[in-house]
XYZ file of N, CA and C in Angstrom:
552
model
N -47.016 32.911 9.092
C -47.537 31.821 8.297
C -49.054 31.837 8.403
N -49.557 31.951 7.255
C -51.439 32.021 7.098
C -52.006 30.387 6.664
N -52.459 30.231 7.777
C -53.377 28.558 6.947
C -54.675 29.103 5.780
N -54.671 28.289 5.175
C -56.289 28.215 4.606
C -57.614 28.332 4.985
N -57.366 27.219 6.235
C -58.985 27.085 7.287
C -58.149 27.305 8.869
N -57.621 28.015 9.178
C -57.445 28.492 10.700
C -56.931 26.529 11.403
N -56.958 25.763 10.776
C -56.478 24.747 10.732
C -56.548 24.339 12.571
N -57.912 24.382 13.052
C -58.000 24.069 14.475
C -58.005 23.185 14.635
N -57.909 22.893 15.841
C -57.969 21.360 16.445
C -59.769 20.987 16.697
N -60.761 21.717 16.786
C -61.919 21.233 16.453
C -62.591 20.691 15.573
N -61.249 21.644 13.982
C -61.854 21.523 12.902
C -61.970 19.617 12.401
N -62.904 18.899 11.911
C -62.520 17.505 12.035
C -61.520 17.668 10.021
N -60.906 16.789 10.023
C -59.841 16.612 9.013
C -60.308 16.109 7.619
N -59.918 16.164 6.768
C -60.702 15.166 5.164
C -59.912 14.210 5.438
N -61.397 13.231 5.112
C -60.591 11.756 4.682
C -59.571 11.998 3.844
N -58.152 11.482 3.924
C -57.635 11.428 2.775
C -57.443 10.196 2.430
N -57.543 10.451 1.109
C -57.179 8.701 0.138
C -56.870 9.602 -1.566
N -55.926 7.940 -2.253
C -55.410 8.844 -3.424
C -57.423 8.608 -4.597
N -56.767 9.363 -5.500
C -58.200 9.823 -6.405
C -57.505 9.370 -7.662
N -58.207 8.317 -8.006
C -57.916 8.285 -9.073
C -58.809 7.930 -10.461
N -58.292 7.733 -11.777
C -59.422 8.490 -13.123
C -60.724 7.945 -12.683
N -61.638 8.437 -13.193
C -63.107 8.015 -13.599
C -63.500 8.330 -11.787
N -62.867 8.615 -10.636
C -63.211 8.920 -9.565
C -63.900 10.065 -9.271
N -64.858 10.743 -9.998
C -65.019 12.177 -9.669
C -66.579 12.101 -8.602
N -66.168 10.886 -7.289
C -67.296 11.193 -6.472
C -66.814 10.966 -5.340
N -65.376 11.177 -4.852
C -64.579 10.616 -3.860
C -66.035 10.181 -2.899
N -65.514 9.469 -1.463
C -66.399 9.122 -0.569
C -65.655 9.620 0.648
N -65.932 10.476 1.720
C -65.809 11.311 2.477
C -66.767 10.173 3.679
N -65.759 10.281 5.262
C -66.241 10.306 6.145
C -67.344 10.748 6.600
N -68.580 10.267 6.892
C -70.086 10.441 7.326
C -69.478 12.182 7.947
N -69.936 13.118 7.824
C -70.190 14.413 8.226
C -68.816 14.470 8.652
N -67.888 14.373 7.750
C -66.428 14.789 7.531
C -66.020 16.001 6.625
N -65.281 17.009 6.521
C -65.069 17.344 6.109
C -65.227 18.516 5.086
N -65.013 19.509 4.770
C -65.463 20.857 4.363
C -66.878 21.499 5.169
N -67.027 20.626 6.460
C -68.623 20.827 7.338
C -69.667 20.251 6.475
N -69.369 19.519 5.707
C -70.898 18.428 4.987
C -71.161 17.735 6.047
N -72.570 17.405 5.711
C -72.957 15.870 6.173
C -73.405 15.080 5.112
N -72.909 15.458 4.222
C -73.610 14.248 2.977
C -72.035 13.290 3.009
N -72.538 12.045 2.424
C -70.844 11.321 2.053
C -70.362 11.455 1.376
N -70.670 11.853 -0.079
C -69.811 12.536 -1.012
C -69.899 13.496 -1.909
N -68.992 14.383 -2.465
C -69.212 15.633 -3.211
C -68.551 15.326 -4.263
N -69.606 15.668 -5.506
C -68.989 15.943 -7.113
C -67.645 16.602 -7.063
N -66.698 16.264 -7.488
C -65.718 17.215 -7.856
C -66.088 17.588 -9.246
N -65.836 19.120 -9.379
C -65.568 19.511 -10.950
C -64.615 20.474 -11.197
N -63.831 20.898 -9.520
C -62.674 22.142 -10.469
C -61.155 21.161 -9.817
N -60.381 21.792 -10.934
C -58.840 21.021 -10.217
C -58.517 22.717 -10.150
N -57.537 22.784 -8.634
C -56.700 23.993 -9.146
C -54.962 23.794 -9.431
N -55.163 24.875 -10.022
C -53.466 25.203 -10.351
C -52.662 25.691 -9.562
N -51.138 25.579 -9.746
C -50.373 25.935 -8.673
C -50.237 27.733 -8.087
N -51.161 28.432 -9.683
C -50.750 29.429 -9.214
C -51.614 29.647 -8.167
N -52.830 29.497 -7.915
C -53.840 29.530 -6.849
C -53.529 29.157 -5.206
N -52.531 28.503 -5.481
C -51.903 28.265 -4.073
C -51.099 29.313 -4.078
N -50.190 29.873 -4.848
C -49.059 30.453 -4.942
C -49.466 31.864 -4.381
N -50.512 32.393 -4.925
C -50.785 33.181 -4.872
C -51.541 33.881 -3.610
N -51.751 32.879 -2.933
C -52.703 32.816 -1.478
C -51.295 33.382 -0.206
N -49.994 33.500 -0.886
C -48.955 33.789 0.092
C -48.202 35.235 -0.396
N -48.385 35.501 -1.730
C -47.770 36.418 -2.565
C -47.936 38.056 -2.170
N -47.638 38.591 -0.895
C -47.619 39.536 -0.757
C -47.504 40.950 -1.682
N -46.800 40.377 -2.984
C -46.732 41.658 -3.631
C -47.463 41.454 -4.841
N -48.614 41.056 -4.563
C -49.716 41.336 -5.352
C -51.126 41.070 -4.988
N -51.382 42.119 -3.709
C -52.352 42.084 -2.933
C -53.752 41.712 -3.112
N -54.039 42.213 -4.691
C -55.506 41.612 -4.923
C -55.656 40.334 -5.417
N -54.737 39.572 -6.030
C -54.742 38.475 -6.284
C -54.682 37.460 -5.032
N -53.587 38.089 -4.318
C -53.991 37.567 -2.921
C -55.134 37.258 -2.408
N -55.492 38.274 -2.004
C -57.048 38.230 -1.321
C -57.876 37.043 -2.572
N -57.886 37.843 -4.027
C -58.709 36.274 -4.434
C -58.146 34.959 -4.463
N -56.937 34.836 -4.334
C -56.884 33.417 -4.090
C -57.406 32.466 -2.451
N -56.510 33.667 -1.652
C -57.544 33.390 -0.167
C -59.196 33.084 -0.526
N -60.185 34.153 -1.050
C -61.494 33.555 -0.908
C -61.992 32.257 -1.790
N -61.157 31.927 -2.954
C -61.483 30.999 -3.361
C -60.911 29.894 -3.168
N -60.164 29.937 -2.266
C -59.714 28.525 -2.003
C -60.431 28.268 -0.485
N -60.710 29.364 0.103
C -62.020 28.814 1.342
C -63.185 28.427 0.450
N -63.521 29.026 -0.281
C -64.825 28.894 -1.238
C -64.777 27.191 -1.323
N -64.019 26.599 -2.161
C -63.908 25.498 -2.729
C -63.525 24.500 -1.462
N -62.683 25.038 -0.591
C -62.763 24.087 1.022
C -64.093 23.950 1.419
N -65.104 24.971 1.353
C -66.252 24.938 1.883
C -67.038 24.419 1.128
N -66.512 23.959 -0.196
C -68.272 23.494 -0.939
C -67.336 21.976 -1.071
N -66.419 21.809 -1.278
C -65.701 20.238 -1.373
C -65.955 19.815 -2.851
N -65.950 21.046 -3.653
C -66.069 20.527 -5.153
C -64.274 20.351 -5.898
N -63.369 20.964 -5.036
C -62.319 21.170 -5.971
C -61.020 19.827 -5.960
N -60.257 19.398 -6.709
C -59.340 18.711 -6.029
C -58.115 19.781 -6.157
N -56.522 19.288 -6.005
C -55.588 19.448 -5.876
C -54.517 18.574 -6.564
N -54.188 18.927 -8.227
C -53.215 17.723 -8.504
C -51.934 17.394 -7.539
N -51.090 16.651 -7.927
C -50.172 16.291 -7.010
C -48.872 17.477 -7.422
N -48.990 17.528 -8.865
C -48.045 18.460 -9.701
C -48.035 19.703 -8.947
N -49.302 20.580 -8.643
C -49.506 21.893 -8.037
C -48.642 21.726 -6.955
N -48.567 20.967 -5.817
C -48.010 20.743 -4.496
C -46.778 20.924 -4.410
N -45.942 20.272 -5.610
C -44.731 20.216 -5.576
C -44.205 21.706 -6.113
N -45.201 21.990 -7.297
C -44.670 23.031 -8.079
C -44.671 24.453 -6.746
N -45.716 24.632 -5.679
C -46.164 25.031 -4.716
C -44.852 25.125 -3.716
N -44.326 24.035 -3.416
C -43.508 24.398 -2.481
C -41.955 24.992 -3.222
N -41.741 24.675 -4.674
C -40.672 25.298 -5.492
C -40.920 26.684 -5.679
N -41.806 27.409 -5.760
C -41.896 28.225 -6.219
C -42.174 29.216 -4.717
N -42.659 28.885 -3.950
C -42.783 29.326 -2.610
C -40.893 29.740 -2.022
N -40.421 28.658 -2.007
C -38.974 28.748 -1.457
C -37.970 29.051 -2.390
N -38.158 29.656 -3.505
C -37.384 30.059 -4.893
C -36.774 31.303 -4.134
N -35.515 31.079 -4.465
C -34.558 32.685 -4.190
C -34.331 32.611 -3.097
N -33.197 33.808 -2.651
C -32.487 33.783 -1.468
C -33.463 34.096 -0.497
N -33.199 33.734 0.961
C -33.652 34.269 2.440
C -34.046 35.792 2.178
N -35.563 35.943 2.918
C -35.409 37.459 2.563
C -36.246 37.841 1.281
N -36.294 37.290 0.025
C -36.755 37.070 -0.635
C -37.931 36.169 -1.471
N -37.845 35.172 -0.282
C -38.515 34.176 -0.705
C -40.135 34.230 -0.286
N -41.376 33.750 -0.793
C -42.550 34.146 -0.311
C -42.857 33.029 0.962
N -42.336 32.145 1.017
C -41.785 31.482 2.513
C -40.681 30.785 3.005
N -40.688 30.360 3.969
C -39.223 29.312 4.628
C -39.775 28.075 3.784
N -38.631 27.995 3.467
C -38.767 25.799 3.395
C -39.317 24.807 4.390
N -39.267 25.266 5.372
C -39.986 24.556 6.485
C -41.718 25.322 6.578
N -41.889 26.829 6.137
C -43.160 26.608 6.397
C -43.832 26.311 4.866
N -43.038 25.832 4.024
C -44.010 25.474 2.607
C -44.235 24.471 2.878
N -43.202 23.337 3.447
C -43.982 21.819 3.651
C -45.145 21.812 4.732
N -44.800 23.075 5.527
C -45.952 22.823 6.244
C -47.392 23.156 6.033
N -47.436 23.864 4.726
C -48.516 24.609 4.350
C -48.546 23.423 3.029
N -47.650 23.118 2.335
C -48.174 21.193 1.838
C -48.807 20.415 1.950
N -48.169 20.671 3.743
C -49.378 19.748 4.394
C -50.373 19.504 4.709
N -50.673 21.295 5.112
C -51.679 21.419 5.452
C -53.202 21.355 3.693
N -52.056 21.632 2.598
C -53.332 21.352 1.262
C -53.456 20.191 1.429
N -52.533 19.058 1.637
C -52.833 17.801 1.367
C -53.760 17.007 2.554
N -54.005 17.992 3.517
C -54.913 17.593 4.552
C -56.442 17.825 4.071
N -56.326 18.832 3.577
C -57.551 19.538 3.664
C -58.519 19.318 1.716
N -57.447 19.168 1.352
C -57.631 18.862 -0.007
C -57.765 17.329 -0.462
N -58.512 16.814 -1.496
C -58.121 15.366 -2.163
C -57.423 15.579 -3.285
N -55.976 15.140 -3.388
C -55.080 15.316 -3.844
C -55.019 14.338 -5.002
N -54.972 14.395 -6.392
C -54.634 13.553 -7.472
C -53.582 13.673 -7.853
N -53.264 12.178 -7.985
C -51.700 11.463 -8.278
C -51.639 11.130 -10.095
N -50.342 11.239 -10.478
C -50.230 11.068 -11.511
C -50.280 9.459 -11.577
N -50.793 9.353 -13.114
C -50.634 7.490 -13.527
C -50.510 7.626 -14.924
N -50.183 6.034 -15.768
C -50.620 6.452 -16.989
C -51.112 7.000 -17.848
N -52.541 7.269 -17.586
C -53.700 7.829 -18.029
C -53.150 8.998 -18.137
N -52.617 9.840 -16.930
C -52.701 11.193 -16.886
C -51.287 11.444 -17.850
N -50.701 11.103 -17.688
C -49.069 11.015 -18.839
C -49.491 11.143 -20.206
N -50.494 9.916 -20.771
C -50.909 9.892 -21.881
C -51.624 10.888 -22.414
N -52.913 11.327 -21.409
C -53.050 12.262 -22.107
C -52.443 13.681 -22.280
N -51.567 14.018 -21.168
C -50.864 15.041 -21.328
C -50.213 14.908 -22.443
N -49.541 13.783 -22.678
C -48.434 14.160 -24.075
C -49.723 14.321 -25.348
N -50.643 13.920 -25.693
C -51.756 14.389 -26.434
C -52.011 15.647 -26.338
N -52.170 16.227 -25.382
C -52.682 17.427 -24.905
C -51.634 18.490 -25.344
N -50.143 18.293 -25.204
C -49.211 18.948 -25.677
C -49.179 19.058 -27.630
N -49.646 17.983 -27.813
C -49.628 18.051 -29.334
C -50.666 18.950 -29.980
N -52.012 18.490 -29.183
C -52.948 19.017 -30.389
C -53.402 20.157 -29.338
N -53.068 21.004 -27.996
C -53.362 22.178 -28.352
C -52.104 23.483 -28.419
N -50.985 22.686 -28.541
C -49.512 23.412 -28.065
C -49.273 23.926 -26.738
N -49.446 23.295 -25.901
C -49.400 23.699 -25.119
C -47.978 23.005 -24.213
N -47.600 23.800 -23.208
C -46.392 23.432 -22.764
C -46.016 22.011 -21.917
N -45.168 21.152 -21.730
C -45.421 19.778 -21.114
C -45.893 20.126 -19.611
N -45.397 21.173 -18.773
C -46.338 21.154 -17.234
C -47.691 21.808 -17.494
N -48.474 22.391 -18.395
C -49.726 23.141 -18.945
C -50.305 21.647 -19.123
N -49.606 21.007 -20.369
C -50.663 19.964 -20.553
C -50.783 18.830 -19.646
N -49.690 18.990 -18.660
C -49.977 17.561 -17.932
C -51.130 18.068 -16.547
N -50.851 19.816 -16.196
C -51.811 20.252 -15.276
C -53.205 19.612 -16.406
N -53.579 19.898 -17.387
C -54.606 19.874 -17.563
C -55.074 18.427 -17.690
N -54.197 17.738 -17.862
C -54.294 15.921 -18.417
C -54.960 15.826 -17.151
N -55.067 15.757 -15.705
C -55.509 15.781 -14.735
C -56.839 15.855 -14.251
N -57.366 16.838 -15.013
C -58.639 17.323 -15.480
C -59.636 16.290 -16.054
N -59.069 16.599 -17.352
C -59.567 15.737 -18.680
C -59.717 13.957 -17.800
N -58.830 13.745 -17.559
C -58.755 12.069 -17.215
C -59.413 11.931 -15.630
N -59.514 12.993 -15.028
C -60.334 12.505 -13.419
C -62.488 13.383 -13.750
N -62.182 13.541 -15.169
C -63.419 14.048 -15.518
C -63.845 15.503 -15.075
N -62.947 16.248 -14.014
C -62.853 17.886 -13.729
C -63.185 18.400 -15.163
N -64.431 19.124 -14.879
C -65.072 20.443 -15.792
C -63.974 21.561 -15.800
N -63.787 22.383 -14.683
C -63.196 23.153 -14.911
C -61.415 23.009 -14.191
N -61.014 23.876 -14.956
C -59.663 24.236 -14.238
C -59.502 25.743 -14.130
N -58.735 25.926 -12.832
C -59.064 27.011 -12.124
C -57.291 27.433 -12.574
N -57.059 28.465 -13.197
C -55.685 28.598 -13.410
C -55.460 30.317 -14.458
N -54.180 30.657 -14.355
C -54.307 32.181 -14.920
C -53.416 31.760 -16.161
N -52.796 30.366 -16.543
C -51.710 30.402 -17.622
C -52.519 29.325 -18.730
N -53.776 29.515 -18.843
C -54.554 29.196 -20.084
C -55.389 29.968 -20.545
N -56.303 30.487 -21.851
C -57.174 30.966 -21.987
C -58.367 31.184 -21.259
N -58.766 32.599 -20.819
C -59.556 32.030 -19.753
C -61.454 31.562 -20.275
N -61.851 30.986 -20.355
C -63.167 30.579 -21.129
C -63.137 29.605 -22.032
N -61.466 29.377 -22.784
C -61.643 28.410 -23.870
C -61.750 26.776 -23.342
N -61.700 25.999 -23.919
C -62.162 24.341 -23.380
C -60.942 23.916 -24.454
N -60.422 23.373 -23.457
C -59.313 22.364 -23.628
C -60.374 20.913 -23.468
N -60.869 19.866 -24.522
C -60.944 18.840 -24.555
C -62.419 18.854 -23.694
N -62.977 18.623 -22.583
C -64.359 18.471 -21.657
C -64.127 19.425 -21.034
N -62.915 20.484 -20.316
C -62.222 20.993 -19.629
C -62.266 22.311 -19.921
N -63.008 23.315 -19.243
C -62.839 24.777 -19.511
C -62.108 25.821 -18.244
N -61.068 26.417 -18.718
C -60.165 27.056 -17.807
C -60.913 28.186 -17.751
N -61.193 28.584 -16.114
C -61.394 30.205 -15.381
C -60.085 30.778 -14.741
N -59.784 31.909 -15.033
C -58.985 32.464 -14.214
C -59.347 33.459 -13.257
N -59.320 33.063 -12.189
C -59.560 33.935 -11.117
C -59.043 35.412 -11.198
N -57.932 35.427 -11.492
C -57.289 36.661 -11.440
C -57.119 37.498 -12.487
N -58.545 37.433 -13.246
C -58.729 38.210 -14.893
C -58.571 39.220 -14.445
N -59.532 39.928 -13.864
C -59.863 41.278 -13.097
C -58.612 41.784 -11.996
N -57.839 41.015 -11.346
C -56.987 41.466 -10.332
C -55.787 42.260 -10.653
């Protein structure tokens, strides 16, 4: 089992609290967290589930490795959040298929859950984000978990989204998708 940040007991923890719309300046414990000492950091990227997914995916080594550096990247600068959708979709897709097969145990996906939802500020779904997803499904066709990842975005004010199952450069709404793993 690989953590994200070596997950020490020196390391001090992120405040956590839920994030919600028009929040894009959470407030962070005085010299808490990603090693700041400022109190709070702009968010502007949300990531997608594949970015977690992919940080465990042994059989596709370079994507691996970039999801590993960019998700220290974004631990270390404290710009990114974590919808709530990714987490779940994260531990389904982690424990999919028989023993043996699977890219982890069920017991170590919640624990590696845990450990995003420690280390990460995690956004929860609400109205807002519903609404605009079903918008988002209409006017760019896009699929109901595509547009509700992105409703997330759009409604907590995130610039970018970090994800490989949208165009990579085009702008969905304020919202422009990078995919890490163009090149991989």
């Amino acid at each position: 089992m690989r953590r994200l940040d070596c997950a020490s007991s020196t390391r001090q923890r992120l405040a956590r609290r839920r994030v919600r719309p028009g929040d894009a300046r959470p407030t962070r414990a005085a010299g808490g967290g990603h090693g700041r000492n400022s109190t709070s950091v702009a968010a502007r990227v949300l990531i997608d589930t594949n970015v977690l997914v992919y940080r465990y995916d042994h059989r596709f080594p370079k994507k691996q490795s970039t999801a590993s550096a960019v998700l220290r990247e974004y631990l270390r600068t404290g710009v990114a959040r974590v919808p709530h959708q990714a987490i779940v979709e994260f531990v389904a897709a982690t424990t999919r298929g028989r023993p043996g097969q699977r890219l982890l145990d069920p017991a170590d996906a919640r624990r590696e859950a845990e450990e995003i939802i420690a280390q990460f500020d995690v956004i929860y779904p609400d109205d807002a984000v519903l609404r605009m997803a079903l918008r988002g499904a209409a006017a760019y066709g896009l699929s109901w978990f595509d547009a509700h990842l992105w409703a997330y975005a759009e409604v907590h004010g995130l610039s970018e989204l970090l994800s490989e199952d949208f165009q990579h450069g085009r702008m969905y709404g304020t919202v422009t998708v990078h995919d890490p793993f163009r090149d991989a």
